[in-house]
Coordinates of C-alpha atoms and ligand atoms in Angstrom, one line a residue:
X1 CA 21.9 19.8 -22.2
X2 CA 23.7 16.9 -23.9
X3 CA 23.5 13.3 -22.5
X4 CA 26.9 13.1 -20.9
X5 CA 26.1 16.5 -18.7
X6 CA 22.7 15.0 -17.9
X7 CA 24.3 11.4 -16.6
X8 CA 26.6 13.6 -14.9
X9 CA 24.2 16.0 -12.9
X10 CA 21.3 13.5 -12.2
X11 CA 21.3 12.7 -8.7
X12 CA 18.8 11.7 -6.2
X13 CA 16.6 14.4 -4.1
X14 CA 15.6 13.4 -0.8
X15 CA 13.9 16.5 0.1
X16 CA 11.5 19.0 -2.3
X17 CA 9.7 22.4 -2.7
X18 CA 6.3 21.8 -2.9
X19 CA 6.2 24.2 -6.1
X20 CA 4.0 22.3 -8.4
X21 CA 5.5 21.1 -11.8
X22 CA 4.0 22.0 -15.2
X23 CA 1.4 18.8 -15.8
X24 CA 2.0 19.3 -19.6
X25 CA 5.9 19.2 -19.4
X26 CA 5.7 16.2 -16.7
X27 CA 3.1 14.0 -19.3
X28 CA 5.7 15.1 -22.2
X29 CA 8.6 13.5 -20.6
X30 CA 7.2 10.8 -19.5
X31 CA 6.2 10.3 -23.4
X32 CA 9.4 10.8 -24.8
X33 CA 10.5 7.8 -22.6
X34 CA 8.4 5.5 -23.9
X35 CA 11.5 5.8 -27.3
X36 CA 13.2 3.6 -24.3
X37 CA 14.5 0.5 -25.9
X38 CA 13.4 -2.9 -24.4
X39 CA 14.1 -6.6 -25.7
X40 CA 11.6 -7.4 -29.2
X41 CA 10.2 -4.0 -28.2
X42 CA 7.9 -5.9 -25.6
X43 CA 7.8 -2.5 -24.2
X44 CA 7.0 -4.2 -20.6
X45 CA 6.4 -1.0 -18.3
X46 CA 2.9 0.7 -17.0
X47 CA 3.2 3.8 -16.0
X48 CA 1.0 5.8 -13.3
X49 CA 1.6 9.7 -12.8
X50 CA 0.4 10.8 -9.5
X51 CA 0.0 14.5 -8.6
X52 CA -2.5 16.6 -6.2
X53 CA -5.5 15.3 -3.9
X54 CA -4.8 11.8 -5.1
X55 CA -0.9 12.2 -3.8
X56 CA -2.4 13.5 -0.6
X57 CA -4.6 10.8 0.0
X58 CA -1.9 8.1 -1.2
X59 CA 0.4 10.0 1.4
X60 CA -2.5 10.5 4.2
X61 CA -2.4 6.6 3.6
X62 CA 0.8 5.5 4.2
X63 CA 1.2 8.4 7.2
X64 CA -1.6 5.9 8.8
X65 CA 0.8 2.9 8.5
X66 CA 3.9 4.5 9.3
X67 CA 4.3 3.4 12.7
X68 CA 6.7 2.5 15.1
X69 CA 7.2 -0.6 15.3
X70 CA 6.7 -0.8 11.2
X71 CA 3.8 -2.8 9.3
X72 CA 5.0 -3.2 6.5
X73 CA 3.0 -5.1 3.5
X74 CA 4.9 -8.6 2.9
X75 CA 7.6 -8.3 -0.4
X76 CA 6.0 -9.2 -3.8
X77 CA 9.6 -9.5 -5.1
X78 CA 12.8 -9.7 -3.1
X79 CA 14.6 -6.6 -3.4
X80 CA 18.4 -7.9 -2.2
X81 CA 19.7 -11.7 -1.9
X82 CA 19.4 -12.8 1.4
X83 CA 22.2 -12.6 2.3
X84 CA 23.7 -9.7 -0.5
X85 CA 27.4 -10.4 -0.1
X86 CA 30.3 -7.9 -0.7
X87 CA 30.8 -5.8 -2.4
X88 CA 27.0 -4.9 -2.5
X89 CA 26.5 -4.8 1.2
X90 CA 29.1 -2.5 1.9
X91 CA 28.0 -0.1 -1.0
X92 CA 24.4 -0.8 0.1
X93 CA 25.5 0.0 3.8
X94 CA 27.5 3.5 2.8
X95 CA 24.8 4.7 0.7
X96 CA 22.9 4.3 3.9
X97 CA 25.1 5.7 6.3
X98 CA 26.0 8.9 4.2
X99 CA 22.3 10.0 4.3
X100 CA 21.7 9.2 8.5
X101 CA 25.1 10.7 9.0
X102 CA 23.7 14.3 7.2
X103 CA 20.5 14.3 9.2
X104 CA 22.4 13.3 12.4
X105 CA 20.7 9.8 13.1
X106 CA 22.3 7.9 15.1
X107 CA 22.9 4.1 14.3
X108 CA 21.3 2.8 17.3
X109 CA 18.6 5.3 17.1
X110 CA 16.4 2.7 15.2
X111 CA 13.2 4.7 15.7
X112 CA 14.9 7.5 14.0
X113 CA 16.5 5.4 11.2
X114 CA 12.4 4.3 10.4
X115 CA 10.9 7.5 10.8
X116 CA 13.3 8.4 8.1
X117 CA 12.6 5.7 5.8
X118 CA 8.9 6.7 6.2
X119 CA 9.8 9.9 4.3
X120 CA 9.6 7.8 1.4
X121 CA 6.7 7.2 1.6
X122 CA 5.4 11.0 1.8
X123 CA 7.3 11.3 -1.5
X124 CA 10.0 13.4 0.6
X125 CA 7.2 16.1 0.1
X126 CA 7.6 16.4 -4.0
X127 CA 4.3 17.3 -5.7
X128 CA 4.6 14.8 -8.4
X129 CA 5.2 10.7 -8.1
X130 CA 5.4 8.3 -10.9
X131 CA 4.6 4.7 -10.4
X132 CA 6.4 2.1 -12.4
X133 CA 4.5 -1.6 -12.7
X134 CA 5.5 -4.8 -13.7
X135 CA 3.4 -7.7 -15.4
X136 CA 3.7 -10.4 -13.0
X137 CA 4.6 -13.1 -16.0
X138 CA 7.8 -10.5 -16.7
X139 CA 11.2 -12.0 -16.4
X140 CA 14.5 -10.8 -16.0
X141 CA 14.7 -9.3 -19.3
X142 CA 11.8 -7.3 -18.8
X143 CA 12.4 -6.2 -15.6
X144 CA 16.0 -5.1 -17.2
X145 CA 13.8 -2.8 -19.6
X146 CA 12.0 -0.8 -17.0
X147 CA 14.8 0.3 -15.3
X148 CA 15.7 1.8 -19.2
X149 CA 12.6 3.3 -18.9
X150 CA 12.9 4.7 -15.5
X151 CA 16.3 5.9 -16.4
X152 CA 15.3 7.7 -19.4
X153 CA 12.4 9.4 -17.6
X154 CA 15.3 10.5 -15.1
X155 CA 17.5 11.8 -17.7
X156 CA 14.9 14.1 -19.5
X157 CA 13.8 15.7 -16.1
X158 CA 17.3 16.6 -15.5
X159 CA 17.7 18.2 -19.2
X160 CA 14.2 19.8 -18.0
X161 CA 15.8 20.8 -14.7
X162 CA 13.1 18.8 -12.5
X163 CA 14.5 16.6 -9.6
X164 CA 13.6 13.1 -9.2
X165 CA 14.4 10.3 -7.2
X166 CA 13.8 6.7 -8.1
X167 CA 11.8 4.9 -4.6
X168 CA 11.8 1.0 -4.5
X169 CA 10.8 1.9 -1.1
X170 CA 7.2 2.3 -2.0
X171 CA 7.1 -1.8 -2.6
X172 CA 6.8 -1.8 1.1
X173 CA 3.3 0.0 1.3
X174 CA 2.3 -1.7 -2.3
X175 CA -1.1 -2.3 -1.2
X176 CA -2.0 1.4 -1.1
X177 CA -0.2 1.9 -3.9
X178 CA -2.5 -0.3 -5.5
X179 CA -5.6 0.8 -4.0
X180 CA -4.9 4.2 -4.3
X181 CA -4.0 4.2 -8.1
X182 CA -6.6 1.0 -8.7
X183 CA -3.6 -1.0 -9.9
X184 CA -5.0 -4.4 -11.6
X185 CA -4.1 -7.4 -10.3
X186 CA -1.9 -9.1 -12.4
X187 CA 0.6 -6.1 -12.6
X188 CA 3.2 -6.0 -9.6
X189 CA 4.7 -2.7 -7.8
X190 CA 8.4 -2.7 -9.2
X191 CA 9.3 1.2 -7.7
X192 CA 8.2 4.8 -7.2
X193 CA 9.8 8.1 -8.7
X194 CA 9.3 11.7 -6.5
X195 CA 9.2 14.6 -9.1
X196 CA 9.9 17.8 -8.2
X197 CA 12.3 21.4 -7.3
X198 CA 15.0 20.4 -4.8
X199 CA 15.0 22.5 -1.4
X200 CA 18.0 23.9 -2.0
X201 CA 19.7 23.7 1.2
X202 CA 18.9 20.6 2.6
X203 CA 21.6 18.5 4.0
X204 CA 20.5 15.2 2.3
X205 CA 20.4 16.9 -1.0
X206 CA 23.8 17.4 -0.6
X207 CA 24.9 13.5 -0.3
X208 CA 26.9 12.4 -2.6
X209 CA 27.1 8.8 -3.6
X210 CA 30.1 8.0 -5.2
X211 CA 30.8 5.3 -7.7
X212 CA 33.1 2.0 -7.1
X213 CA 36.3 2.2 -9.3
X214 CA 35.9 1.5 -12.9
X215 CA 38.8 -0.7 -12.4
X216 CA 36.4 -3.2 -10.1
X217 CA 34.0 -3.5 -13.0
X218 CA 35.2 -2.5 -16.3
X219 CA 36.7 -5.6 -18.0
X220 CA 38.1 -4.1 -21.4
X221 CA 39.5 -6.7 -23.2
X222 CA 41.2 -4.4 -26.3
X223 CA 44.1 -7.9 -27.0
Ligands
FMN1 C1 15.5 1.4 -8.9 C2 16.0 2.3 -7.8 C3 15.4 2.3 -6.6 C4 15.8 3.2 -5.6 N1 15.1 3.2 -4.4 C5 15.4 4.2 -3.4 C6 14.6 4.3 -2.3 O1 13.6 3.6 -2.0 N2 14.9 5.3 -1.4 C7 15.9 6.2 -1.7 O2 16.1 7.1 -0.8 N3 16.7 6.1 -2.7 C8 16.4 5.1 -3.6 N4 17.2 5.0 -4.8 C9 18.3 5.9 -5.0 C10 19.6 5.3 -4.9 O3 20.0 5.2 -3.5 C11 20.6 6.2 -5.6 O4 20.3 6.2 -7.0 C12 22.1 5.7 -5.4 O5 22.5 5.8 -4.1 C13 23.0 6.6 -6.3 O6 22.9 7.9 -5.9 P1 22.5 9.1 -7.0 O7 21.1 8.7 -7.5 O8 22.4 10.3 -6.2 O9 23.5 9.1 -8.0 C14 16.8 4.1 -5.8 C15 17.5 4.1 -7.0 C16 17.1 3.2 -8.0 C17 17.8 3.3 -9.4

């Protein structure tokens, strides 16, 4: 699979097979991202790889703290301004409303909306979950390079057929993540990755979120 077909077929899975993958093909991939460029080669990412009874107990963890109403770990980073402003919100609100719409939750059904959410952190039932950590002295730049990274690990598992989907939704249980996967201190939570065989059928595998007009962002200055 060339690069262009890859970009083109990645997508986010919200729902996997619990079909093991191959250890040895997942720890491969995962090296063959670390050729991800990154500013001076600072090479700023850590990297945890989570599979069997330590995913179960990481999940068993967060099933304990998924509850209605939430209690959820105060933010080590801010995820969105406060407030985001358009155009993000509305692309931030559709990419939202495409996935409740295919599993028939209701907007005012703001129980169903979090029980949802919580799926995330069960890994939407994939057998594999990458963890991707941040020194806490990192700046922009560095934070820039880790999204390389996690984009690169995306990339190959899509050239090796394995699904993925990238999770900053793990930052809201990121003290179990850290106790679970004895994360040290001075390293920060930046976002999960569920690896894994998509169920084939499921309706929010079939979402599609579609891309703003080049037009909007593309300034190509060729005078
Ligand atoms: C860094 C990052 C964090 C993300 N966090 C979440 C998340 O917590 N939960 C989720 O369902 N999707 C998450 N996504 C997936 C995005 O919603 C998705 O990439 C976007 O809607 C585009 O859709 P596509 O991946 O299918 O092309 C995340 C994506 C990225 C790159």
């Amino acid at each position: 699979m060339d690069v262009s077909s890859a970009l083109a077929r990645r997508r986010s899975t919200r729902a996997f097979r619990p079909d093991p993958v191959d250890p040895v093909l997942l720890e491969t991939i995962l090296k063959k991202a670390l050729q991800a460029p990154s500013n001076s080669n600072v090479q700023p990412w850590h990297v945890w790889l989570v599979t069997g009874a330590r995913l179960a107990s990481l999940r068993a963890a967060t099933a304990a703290r998924s509850t209605v109403p939430p209690q959820f770990d105060e933010r080590e980073y801010s995820v969105y301004p406060d407030p985001l402003e358009e155009p993000y919100a509305g692309r931030r609100f559709q990419c939202g409303e495409r996935q409740y719409a295919a599993l028939g939750i209701a907007r005012e059904d703001h129980d169903g909306r979090l029980r949802y959410v919580y799926n995330n952190h069960q890994a939407f039932g994939a057998p594999a979950a990458m963890f991707l950590c941040i020194d806490r002295a990192a700046g922009p730049s560095q934070w820039a390079d880790l999204g390389i990274y996690l984009q690169s690990v995306m990339l190959l598992l899509t050239e090796a057929e394995i699904d993925s989907c990238a999770q900053i939704s793990w930052t809201a249980f990121h003290s179990i993540v850290r106790r679970e996967l004895a994360i040290p201190d001075n390293l920060m939570l930046y976002c999960g990755l569920s690896i894994g065989y998509a169920v084939p059928d499921a309706p929010v595998n079939a979402v599609i979120a579609d891309r703003a007009d080049a037009a909007d962002i593309l300034h190509i200055l060729n005078d």
